[in-house]
Short mmCIF file of N, CA, C and O in Angstrom, two decimals:
data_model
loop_
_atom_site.label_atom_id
_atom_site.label_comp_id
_atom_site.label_asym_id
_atom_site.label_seq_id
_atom_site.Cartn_x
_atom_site.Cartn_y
_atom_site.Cartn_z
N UNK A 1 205.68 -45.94 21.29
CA UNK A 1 204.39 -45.30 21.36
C UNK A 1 204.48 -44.15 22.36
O UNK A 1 204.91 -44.25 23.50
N UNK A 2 204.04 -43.09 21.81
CA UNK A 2 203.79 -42.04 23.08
C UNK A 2 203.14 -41.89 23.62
O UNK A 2 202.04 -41.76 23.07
N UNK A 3 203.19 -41.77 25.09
CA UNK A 3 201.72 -41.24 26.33
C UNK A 3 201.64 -40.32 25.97
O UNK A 3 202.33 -40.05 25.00
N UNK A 4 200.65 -39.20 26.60
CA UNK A 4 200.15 -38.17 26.33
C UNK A 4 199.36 -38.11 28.04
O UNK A 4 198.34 -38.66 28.45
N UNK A 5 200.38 -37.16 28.78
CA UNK A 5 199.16 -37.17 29.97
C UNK A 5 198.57 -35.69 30.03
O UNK A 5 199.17 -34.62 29.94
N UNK A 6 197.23 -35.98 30.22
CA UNK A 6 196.65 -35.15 30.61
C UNK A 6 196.16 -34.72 32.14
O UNK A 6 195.62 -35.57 32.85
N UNK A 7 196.31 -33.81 32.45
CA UNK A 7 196.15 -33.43 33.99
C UNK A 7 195.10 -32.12 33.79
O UNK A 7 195.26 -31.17 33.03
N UNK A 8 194.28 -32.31 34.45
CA UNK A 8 192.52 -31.30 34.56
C UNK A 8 193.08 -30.98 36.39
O UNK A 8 193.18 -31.83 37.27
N UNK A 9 193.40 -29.37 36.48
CA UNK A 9 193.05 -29.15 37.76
C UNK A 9 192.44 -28.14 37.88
O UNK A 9 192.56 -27.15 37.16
N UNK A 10 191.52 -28.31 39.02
CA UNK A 10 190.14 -27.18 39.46
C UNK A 10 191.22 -26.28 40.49
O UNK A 10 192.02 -26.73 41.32
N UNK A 11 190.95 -24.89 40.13
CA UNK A 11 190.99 -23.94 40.57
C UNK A 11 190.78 -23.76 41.99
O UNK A 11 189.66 -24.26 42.11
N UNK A 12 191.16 -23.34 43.27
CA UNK A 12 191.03 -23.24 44.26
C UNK A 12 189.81 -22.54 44.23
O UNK A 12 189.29 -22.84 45.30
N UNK A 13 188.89 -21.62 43.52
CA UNK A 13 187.86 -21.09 43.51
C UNK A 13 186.56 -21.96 42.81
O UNK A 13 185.39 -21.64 42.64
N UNK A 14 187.25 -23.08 42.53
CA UNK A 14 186.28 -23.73 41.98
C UNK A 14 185.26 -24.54 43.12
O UNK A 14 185.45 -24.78 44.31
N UNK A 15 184.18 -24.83 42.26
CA UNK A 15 183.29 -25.46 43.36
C UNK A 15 182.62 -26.98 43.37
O UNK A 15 182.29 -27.72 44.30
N UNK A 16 182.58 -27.07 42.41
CA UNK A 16 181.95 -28.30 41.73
C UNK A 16 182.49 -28.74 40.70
O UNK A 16 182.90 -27.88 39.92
N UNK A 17 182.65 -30.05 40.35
CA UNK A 17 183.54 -30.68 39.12
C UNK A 17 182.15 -31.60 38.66
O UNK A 17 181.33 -32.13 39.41
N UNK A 18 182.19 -31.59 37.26
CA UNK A 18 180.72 -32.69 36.78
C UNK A 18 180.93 -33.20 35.55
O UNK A 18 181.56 -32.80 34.57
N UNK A 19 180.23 -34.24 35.80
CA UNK A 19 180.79 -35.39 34.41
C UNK A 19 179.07 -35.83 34.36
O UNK A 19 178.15 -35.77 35.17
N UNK A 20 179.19 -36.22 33.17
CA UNK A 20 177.74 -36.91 32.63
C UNK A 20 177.87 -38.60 32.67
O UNK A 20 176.91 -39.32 32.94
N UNK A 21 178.92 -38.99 32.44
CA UNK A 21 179.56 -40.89 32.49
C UNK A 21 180.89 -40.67 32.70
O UNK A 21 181.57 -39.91 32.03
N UNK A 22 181.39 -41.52 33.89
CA UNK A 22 183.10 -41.33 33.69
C UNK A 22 183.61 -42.71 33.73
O UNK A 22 183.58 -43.54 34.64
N UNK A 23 184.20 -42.79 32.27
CA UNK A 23 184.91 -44.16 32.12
C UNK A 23 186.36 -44.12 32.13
O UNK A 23 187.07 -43.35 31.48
N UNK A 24 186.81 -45.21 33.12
CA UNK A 24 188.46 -45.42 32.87
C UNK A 24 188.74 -46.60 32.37
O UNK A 24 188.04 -47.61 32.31
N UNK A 25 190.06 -46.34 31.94
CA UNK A 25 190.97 -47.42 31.23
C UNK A 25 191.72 -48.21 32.48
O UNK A 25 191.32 -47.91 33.61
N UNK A 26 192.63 -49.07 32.39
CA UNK A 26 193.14 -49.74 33.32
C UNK A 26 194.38 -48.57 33.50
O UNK A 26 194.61 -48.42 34.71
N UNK A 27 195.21 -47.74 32.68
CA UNK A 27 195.96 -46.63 33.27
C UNK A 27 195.22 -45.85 33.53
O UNK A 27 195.95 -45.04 34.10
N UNK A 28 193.95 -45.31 33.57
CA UNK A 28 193.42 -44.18 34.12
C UNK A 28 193.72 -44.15 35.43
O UNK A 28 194.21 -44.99 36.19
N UNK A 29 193.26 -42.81 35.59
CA UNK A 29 193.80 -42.38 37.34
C UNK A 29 192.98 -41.10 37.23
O UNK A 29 193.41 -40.16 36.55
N UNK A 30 191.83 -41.02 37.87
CA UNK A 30 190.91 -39.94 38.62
C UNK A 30 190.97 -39.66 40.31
O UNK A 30 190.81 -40.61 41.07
N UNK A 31 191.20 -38.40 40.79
CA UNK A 31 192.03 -38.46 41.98
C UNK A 31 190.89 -37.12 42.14
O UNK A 31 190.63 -36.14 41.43
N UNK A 32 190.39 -37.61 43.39
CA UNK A 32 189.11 -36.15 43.85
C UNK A 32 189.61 -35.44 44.91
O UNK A 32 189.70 -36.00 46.00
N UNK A 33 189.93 -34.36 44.78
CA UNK A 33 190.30 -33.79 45.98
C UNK A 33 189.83 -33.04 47.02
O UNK A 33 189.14 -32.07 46.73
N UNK A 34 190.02 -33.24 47.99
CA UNK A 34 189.39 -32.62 49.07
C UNK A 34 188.82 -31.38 49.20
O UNK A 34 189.17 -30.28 48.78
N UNK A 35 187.84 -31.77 49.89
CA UNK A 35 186.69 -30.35 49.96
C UNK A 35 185.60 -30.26 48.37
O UNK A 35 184.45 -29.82 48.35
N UNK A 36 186.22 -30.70 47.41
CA UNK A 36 185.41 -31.23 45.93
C UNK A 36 184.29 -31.53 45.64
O UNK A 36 184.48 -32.61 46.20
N UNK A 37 183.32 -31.61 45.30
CA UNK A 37 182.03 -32.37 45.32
C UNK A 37 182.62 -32.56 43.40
O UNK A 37 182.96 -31.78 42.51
N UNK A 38 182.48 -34.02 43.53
CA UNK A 38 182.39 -34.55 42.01
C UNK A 38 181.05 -35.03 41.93
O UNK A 38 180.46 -35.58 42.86
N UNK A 39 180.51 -34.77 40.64
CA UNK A 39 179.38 -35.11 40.79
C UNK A 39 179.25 -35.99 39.19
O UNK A 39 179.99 -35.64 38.28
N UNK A 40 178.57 -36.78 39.05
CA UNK A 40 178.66 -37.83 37.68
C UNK A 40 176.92 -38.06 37.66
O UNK A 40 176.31 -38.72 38.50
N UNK A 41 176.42 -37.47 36.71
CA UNK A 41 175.22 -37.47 36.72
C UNK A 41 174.86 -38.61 35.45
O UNK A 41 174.14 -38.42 34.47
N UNK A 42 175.64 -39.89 35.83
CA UNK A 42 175.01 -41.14 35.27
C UNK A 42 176.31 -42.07 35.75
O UNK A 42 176.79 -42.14 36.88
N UNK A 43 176.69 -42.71 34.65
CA UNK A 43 177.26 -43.88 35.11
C UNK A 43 179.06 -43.90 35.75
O UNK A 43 179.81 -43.00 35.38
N UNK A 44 179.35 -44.53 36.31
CA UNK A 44 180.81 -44.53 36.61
C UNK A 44 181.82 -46.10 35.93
O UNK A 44 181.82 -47.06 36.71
N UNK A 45 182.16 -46.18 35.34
CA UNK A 45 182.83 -47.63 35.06
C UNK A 45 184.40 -47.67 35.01
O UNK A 45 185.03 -46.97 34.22
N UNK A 46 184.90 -48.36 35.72
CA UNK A 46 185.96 -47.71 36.54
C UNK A 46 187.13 -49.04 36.24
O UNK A 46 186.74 -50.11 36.72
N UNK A 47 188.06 -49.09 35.74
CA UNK A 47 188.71 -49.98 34.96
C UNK A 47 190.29 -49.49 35.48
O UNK A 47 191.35 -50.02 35.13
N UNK A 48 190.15 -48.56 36.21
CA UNK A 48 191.78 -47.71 36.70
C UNK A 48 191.65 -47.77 37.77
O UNK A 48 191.18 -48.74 38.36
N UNK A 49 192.04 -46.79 38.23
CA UNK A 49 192.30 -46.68 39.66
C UNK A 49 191.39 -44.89 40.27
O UNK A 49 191.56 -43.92 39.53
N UNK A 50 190.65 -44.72 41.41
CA UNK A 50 190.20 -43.92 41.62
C UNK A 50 190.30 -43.27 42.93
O UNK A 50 189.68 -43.76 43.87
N UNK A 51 190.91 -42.36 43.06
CA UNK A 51 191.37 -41.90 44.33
C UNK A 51 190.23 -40.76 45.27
O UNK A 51 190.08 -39.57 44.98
N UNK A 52 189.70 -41.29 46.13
CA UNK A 52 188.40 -40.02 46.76
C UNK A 52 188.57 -39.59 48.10
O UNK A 52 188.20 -40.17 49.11
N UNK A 53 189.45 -38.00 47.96
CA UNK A 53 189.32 -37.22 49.63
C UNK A 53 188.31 -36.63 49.46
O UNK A 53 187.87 -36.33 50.57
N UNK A 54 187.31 -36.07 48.25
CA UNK A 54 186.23 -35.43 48.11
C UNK A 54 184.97 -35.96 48.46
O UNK A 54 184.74 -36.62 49.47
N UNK A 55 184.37 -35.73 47.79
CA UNK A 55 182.60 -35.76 47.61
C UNK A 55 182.44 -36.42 46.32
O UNK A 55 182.17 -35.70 45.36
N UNK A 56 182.56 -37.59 46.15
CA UNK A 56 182.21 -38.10 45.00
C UNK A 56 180.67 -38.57 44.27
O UNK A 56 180.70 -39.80 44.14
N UNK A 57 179.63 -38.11 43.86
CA UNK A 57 178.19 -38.52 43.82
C UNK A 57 177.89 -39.21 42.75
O UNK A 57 178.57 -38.99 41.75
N UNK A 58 176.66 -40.32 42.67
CA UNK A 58 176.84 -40.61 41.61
C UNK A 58 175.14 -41.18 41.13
O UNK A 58 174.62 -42.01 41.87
N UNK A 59 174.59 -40.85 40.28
CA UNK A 59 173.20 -40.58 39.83
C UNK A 59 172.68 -42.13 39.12
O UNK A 59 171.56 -42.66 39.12
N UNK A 60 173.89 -42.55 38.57
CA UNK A 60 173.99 -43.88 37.97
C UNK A 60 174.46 -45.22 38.53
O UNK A 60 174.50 -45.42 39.75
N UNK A 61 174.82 -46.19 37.55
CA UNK A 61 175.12 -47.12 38.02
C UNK A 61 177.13 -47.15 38.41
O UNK A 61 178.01 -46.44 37.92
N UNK A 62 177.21 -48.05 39.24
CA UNK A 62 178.97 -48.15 39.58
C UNK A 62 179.32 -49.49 39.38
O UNK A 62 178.89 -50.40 40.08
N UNK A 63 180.24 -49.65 38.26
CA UNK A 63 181.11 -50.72 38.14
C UNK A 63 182.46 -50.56 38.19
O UNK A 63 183.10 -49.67 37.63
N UNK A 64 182.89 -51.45 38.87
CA UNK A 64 184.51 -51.53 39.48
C UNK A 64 184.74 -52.58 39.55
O UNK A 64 184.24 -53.48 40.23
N UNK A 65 186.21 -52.53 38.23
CA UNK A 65 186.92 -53.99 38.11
C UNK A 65 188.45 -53.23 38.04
O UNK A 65 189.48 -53.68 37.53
N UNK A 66 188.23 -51.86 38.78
CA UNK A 66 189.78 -51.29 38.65
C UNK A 66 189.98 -51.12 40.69
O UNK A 66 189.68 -51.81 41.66
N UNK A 67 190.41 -50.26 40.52
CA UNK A 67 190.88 -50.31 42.22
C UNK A 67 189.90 -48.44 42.45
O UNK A 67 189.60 -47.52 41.69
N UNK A 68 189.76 -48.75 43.86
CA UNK A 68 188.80 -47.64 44.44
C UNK A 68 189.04 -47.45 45.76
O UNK A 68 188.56 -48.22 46.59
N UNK A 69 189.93 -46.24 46.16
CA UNK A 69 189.91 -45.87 47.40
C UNK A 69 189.50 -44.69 47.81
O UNK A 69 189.73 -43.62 47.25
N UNK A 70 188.78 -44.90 48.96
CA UNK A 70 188.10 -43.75 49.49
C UNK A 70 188.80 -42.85 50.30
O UNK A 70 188.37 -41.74 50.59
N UNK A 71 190.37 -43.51 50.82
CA UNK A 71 191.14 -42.74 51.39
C UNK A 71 190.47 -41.50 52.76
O UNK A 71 190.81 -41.74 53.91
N UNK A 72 189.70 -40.46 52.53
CA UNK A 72 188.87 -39.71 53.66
C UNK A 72 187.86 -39.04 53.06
O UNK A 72 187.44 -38.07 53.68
N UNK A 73 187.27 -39.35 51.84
CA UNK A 73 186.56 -38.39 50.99
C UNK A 73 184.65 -39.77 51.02
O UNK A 73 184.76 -41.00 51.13
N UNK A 74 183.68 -39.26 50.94
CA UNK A 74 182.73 -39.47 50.75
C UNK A 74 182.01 -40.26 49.28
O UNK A 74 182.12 -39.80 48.14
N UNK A 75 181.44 -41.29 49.57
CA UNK A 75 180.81 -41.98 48.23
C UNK A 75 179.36 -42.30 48.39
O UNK A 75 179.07 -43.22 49.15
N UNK A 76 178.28 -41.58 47.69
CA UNK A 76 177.18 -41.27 47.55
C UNK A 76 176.41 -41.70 46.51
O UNK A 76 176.79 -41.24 45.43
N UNK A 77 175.65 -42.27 46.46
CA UNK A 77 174.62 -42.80 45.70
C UNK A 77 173.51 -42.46 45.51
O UNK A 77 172.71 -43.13 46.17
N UNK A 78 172.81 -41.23 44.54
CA UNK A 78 171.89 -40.39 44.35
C UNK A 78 170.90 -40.68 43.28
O UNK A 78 171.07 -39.93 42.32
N UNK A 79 169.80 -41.61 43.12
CA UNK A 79 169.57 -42.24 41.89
C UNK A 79 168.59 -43.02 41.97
O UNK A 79 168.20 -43.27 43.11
N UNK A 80 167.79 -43.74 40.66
CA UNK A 80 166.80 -44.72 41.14
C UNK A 80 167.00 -45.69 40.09
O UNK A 80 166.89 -45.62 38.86
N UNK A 81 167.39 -46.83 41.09
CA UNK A 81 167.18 -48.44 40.63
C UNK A 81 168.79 -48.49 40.41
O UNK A 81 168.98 -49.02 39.32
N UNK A 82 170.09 -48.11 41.07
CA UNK A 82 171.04 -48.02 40.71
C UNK A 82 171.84 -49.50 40.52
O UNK A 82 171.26 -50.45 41.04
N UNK A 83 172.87 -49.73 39.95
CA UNK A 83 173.18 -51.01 39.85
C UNK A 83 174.89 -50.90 40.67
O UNK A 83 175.75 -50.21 40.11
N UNK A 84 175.17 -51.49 41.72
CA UNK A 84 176.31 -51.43 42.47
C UNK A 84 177.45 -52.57 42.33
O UNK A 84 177.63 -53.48 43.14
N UNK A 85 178.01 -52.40 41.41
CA UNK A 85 179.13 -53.47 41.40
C UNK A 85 180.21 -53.62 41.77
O UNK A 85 181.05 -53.80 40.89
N UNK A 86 180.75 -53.62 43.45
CA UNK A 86 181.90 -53.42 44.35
C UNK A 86 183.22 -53.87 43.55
O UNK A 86 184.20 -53.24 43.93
N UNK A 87 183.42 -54.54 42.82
CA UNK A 87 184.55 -55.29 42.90
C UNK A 87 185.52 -55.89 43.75
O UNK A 87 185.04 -56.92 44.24
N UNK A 88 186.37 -55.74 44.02
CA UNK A 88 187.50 -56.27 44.98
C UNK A 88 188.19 -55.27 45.99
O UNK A 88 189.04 -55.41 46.87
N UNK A 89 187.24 -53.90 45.36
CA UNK A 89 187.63 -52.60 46.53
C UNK A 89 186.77 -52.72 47.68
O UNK A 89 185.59 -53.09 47.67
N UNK A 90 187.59 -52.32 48.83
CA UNK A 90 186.91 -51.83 50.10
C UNK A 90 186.13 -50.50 49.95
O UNK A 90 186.33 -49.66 49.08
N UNK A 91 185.31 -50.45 50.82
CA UNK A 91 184.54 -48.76 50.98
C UNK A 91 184.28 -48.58 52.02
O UNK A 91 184.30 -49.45 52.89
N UNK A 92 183.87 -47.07 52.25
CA UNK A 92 184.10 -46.38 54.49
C UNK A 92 183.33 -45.02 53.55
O UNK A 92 183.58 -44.74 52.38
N UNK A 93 182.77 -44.63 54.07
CA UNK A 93 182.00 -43.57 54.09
C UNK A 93 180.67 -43.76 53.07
O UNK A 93 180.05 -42.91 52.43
N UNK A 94 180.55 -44.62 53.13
CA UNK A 94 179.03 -44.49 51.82
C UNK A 94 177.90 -44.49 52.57
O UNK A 94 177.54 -45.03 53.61
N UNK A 95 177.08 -43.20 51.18
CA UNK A 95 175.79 -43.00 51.63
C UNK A 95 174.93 -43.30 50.50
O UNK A 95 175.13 -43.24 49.29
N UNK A 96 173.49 -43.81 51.48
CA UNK A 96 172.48 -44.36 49.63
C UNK A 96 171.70 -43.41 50.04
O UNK A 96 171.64 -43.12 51.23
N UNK A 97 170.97 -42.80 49.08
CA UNK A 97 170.35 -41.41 48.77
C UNK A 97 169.29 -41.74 47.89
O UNK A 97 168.50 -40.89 47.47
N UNK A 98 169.23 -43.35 47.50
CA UNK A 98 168.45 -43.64 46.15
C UNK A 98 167.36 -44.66 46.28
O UNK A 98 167.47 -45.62 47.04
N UNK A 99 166.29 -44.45 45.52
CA UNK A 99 165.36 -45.41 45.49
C UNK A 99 165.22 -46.69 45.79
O UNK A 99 164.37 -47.28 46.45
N UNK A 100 166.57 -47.20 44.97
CA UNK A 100 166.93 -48.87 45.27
C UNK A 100 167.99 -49.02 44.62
O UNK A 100 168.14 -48.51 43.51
N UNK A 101 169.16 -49.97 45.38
CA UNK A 101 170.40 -49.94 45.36
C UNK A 101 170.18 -51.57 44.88
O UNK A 101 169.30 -52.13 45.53
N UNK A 102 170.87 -52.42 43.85
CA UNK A 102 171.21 -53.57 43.57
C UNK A 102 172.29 -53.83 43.72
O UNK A 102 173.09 -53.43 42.87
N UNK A 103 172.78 -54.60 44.86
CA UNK A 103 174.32 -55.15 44.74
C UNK A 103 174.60 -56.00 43.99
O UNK A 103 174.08 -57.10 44.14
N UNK A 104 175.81 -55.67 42.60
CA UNK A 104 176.01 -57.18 41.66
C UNK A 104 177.16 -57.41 42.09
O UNK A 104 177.94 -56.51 42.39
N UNK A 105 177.44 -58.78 42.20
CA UNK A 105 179.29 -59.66 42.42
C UNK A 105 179.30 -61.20 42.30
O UNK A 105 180.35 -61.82 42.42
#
């Protein structure tokens, strides 16, 4: 079977990266890089692995049954009635920004 990788990189002039839902597979690999503002203006479901030196935001709900490191980058929660499902990852820099945060586990 053949992989097929795809690699998306933002431009040093770029400013903002935006997704409407971002779903991974258990090989996925989303990696935010510093100085970045990612912004996901709904859900995140996260089944890979997710790497954050950026600004990662997120309008929706977060489920994580893949791995999530925040490494030096920011995780933000911008939204109302969001649904938070940590998984087995640690987190260091989070901010809630939202109406009401539900922790599920």
């Amino acid at each position: 079977m053949k992989r097929i990788l795809l690699t998306i990189s933002l431009a040093w002039f770029a400013i903002v990266a935006n997704a409407q839902n971002l779903l991974t597979n258990s090989d996925g690999l989303v990696a935010v890089d510093e100085g970045i503002p990612f912004i996901v203006e709904g859900g995140i479901f996260n089944s890979g692995t997710i790497l954050n030196e950026g600004d990662l935001r997120l309008s929706g709900d977060w489920s994580n049954s893949g791995v999530y490191s925040s490494i030096s980058g920011t995780f933000t929660m911008n939204g109302e009635n969001q649904l938070f499902d940590p998984g087995t990852s640690s987190y260091s820099n989070i901010a809630i920004n939202s109406s009401g945060v539900v922790v599920v586990n």
